[in-house]
Amino acid sequence: MVLYNIGCKIIVKKQENILRLLIVEDEKQICDMVAKSLYAAGYEVDTCYDGKEALEYILSENYDLIVLDLNLPGMDGMELLKELRKYNDETKVLILSARGQIADKVEGLDAGANDYMEKPFHLQELEARIRSLTRRKFVQNDICLKYRDIKFDTIKREAYAKEEPVPLTRKENGILEYLLINIGRPVSQEELIEHVWDATADSFSGAIRVHMSSLRKKLKAKLGYDPIQNKVGEGYKIREESDR
């Protein structure tokens, strides 16, 4: 599936549960570099180099987060942000701009930006800020997540296999919930750290493998088979019919 779209050209339909970002930046080299980096991190990414074109896209599409430059042709980024906030308070906006004065940052945040990052910048920091802004995005509004014989109640924090309760720890609940939200794609240890663990966790500590092993054993005891597949080099996923 194509997740990386240049110049606002949508090629494929968005896959469920993948966060969708829009990069609005008039410097094509910077825009494409950021887009490629975020695509590699697992996001669906659209790009625009013009403020007026970006507004048209924002009005017709739903984005989880927008990375917004301020110095744009067609429409200034600050004006674009204010237009967005007239009808949309939910989409996260991270301003990425060479305007580094305190007055610029105050104006941007007061206009509705969720974060403000000054150029020049490091990609790692940008990605970390995006992760922070979107961290809660995976928590679904659905009360119950269900796939085949597995069910998870997101309010009561209870898991079921073949309608029988499965006693899980808090971390095991978090892992199962995130895997069910991301049916159809592998989830890496690093991604689990970002969304289920705290940011200080170490992917090499073995903690994730221990909790994952315990979760798989508990589910297998109820189902008669291991419903979680470990795809080497990719991560963990709920086993689909075609995987069995």
Coordinates of C-alpha atoms in Angstrom, one line a residue:
M1 CA 0.0 0.0 0.0
V2 CA 1.2 3.5 -0.8
L3 CA 1.3 5.7 2.2
Y4 CA 3.5 8.6 0.9
N5 CA 1.8 11.0 -1.5
I6 CA 3.6 13.9 -3.1
G7 CA 2.0 17.2 -4.0
C8 CA -1.4 16.3 -2.5
K9 CA -2.0 13.4 -4.9
I10 CA -4.1 10.8 -3.2
I11 CA -3.3 7.4 -4.7
V12 CA -4.9 5.0 -2.4
K13 CA -7.5 4.9 0.3
K14 CA -6.3 5.4 3.8
Q15 CA -5.8 2.2 5.8
E16 CA -7.8 2.0 9.0
N17 CA -6.0 3.0 12.2
I18 CA -2.9 4.5 10.5
L19 CA -2.4 8.1 11.5
R20 CA -2.7 10.5 8.7
L21 CA -0.5 13.6 8.5
L22 CA -0.3 16.6 6.2
I23 CA 3.0 18.4 5.6
V24 CA 2.5 22.0 4.5
E25 CA 5.9 23.4 3.5
D26 CA 6.9 25.5 0.5
E27 CA 10.6 24.3 0.4
K28 CA 10.1 21.1 -1.6
Q29 CA 13.4 19.5 -0.4
I30 CA 12.5 20.0 3.3
C31 CA 8.9 18.9 2.7
D32 CA 9.8 15.7 0.9
M33 CA 12.6 14.8 3.4
V34 CA 10.1 15.2 6.3
A35 CA 7.4 13.2 4.5
K36 CA 9.8 10.3 3.7
S37 CA 11.0 10.2 7.3
L38 CA 7.4 10.1 8.6
Y39 CA 6.3 7.6 6.0
A40 CA 9.2 5.3 7.2
A41 CA 7.9 5.7 10.7
G42 CA 4.5 4.2 9.7
Y43 CA 2.4 7.3 9.0
E44 CA 0.3 8.0 6.0
V45 CA 1.6 11.3 4.6
D46 CA 0.3 13.9 2.2
T47 CA 2.3 17.0 1.2
C48 CA 1.4 20.5 0.0
Y49 CA 3.7 23.3 -1.0
D50 CA 1.1 26.1 -1.2
G51 CA -1.1 27.5 1.6
K52 CA -4.2 27.9 -0.5
E53 CA -4.0 24.4 -1.9
A54 CA -3.4 23.1 1.6
L55 CA -6.6 24.8 2.8
E56 CA -8.6 23.1 0.0
Y57 CA -7.1 19.7 1.1
I58 CA -7.8 20.4 4.8
L59 CA -11.4 21.2 4.0
S60 CA -12.0 18.0 2.1
E61 CA -9.9 15.5 4.0
N62 CA -9.5 14.4 7.7
Y63 CA -6.0 14.6 9.2
D64 CA -4.8 13.6 12.6
L65 CA -1.9 16.1 12.5
I66 CA -0.7 18.9 10.3
V67 CA 3.0 20.0 10.2
L68 CA 2.6 23.7 9.1
D69 CA 5.2 26.2 7.8
L70 CA 4.2 29.8 8.1
N71 CA 6.0 31.4 5.1
L72 CA 3.8 29.9 2.4
P73 CA 2.8 31.1 -1.1
G74 CA -0.9 31.5 -1.7
M75 CA -1.9 31.9 1.9
D76 CA 0.2 32.6 5.0
G77 CA 0.5 29.7 7.4
M78 CA -0.9 31.7 10.4
E79 CA -4.0 32.6 8.3
L80 CA -4.4 29.0 7.3
L81 CA -4.3 27.9 11.0
K82 CA -6.9 30.5 11.9
E83 CA -9.2 29.3 9.1
L84 CA -8.8 25.7 10.3
R85 CA -9.6 26.5 13.9
K86 CA -12.9 28.2 12.9
Y87 CA -14.4 24.7 12.3
N88 CA -11.9 22.2 13.6
D89 CA -10.4 22.0 17.1
E90 CA -9.5 18.4 17.0
T91 CA -6.7 18.1 14.3
K92 CA -3.3 18.6 15.9
V93 CA -1.1 21.3 14.4
L94 CA 2.6 21.5 14.8
I95 CA 4.1 24.8 13.4
L96 CA 7.5 24.2 11.9
S97 CA 8.9 27.7 11.0
A98 CA 12.0 29.8 10.6
R99 CA 10.1 32.5 12.5
G100 CA 11.7 32.1 15.9
Q101 CA 10.7 35.2 17.8
I102 CA 8.8 34.8 21.1
A103 CA 6.0 36.9 19.6
D104 CA 5.7 34.5 16.6
K105 CA 5.4 31.5 18.9
V106 CA 2.9 33.2 21.2
E107 CA 0.8 34.2 18.2
G108 CA 0.9 30.7 16.7
L109 CA 0.0 28.9 20.0
D110 CA -2.8 31.5 20.7
A111 CA -4.1 30.9 17.2
G112 CA -4.6 27.2 18.0
A113 CA -1.3 25.4 17.3
N114 CA -0.5 22.5 19.6
D115 CA 3.2 22.9 19.3
Y116 CA 5.8 25.2 17.8
M117 CA 9.2 24.1 16.5
E118 CA 11.8 26.4 15.1
K119 CA 14.0 25.8 12.0
P120 CA 16.6 24.6 11.6
F121 CA 15.5 21.3 13.2
H122 CA 16.4 17.7 13.8
L123 CA 14.1 15.0 12.3
Q124 CA 14.4 12.9 15.5
E125 CA 13.0 15.8 17.6
L126 CA 10.2 16.4 15.1
E127 CA 9.2 12.8 15.1
A128 CA 9.3 12.7 18.9
R129 CA 7.0 15.8 19.1
I130 CA 4.6 14.2 16.6
R131 CA 4.5 11.0 18.7
S132 CA 3.8 13.1 21.8
L133 CA 0.9 14.9 20.1
T134 CA -0.6 11.8 18.6
R135 CA 0.1 9.3 21.5
R136 CA -3.5 9.1 22.7
K137 CA -4.9 8.9 19.2
F138 CA -4.9 5.1 19.2
V139 CA -7.5 4.9 22.0
Q140 CA -10.7 4.2 20.2
N141 CA -14.2 5.6 20.9
D142 CA -15.5 2.1 20.4
I143 CA -16.4 0.6 23.7
C144 CA -15.7 -2.9 22.5
L145 CA -12.9 -4.0 20.1
K146 CA -13.6 -7.4 18.6
Y147 CA -11.9 -9.7 16.1
R148 CA -13.1 -13.2 15.6
D149 CA -13.0 -15.0 19.1
I150 CA -11.2 -12.1 20.9
K151 CA -13.0 -9.2 22.5
F152 CA -11.7 -6.3 24.6
D153 CA -13.9 -3.9 26.5
T154 CA -12.0 -0.5 26.5
I155 CA -14.1 1.0 29.3
K156 CA -14.0 -1.9 31.8
R157 CA -10.5 -2.9 30.6
E158 CA -11.6 -6.6 30.3
A159 CA -10.6 -9.2 27.7
Y160 CA -12.6 -12.2 26.5
A161 CA -11.7 -15.2 24.4
K162 CA -14.6 -17.3 23.1
E163 CA -16.8 -15.2 25.4
E164 CA -14.8 -16.3 28.5
P165 CA -13.0 -13.7 30.6
V166 CA -9.2 -13.7 30.4
P167 CA -7.5 -12.2 33.4
L168 CA -4.7 -9.9 32.1
T169 CA -2.3 -7.4 33.7
R170 CA -2.5 -3.7 32.9
K171 CA 0.3 -4.0 30.4
E172 CA -1.2 -7.1 28.8
N173 CA -4.5 -5.2 28.4
G174 CA -2.6 -2.4 26.7
I175 CA -0.8 -4.7 24.3
L176 CA -4.0 -6.6 23.3
E177 CA -5.9 -3.3 22.8
Y178 CA -3.3 -1.9 20.6
L179 CA -3.0 -5.0 18.5
L180 CA -6.8 -5.2 18.0
I181 CA -6.8 -1.5 17.0
N182 CA -4.1 -2.3 14.4
I183 CA -5.5 -5.4 12.9
G184 CA -3.9 -6.2 9.6
R185 CA -0.4 -4.9 10.2
P186 CA 2.6 -5.8 12.4
V187 CA 3.3 -3.6 15.4
S188 CA 7.0 -3.2 16.4
Q189 CA 8.4 -3.2 19.9
E190 CA 9.3 0.5 19.5
E191 CA 5.7 1.3 18.6
L192 CA 4.4 -0.6 21.7
I193 CA 6.8 1.4 23.8
E194 CA 5.5 4.7 22.4
H195 CA 1.8 3.8 22.9
V196 CA 1.6 1.3 25.8
W197 CA 4.8 1.8 27.8
D198 CA 6.2 5.1 29.0
A199 CA 8.8 6.9 27.0
T200 CA 11.7 5.8 29.2
A201 CA 11.2 2.1 28.5
D202 CA 14.0 0.2 26.7
S203 CA 13.1 -2.0 23.8
F204 CA 16.0 -4.2 24.5
S205 CA 15.2 -4.8 28.2
G206 CA 13.1 -7.9 27.5
A207 CA 10.0 -6.5 29.3
I208 CA 7.9 -6.4 26.2
R209 CA 8.8 -10.0 25.3
V210 CA 7.9 -11.1 28.8
H211 CA 4.5 -9.5 28.8
M212 CA 3.8 -10.6 25.2
S213 CA 4.7 -14.2 26.0
S214 CA 2.4 -14.1 29.0
L215 CA -0.5 -12.6 27.0
R216 CA -0.1 -15.2 24.2
K217 CA -0.1 -18.1 26.8
K218 CA -3.3 -16.8 28.4
L219 CA -5.1 -16.4 25.1
K220 CA -3.9 -19.7 23.8
A221 CA -5.2 -21.5 26.9
K222 CA -8.7 -20.2 26.1
L223 CA -8.7 -20.4 22.3
G224 CA -6.7 -23.5 21.7
Y225 CA -4.3 -21.7 19.4
D226 CA -1.9 -18.8 19.6
P227 CA -3.7 -15.7 18.1
I228 CA -0.6 -13.5 18.0
Q229 CA 1.9 -13.8 15.3
N230 CA 5.5 -12.6 15.6
K231 CA 6.7 -11.5 12.1
V232 CA 10.5 -11.4 12.3
G233 CA 11.9 -8.0 11.6
E234 CA 8.4 -6.4 11.5
G235 CA 6.7 -7.0 14.9
Y236 CA 3.6 -8.6 16.4
K237 CA 0.1 -8.8 14.9
I238 CA -3.2 -10.6 15.5
R239 CA -3.2 -13.7 13.4
E240 CA -5.7 -13.4 10.5
E241 CA -7.4 -16.3 8.8
S242 CA -4.9 -16.2 6.0
D243 CA -2.0 -16.5 8.5
R244 CA -3.2 -19.7 10.1

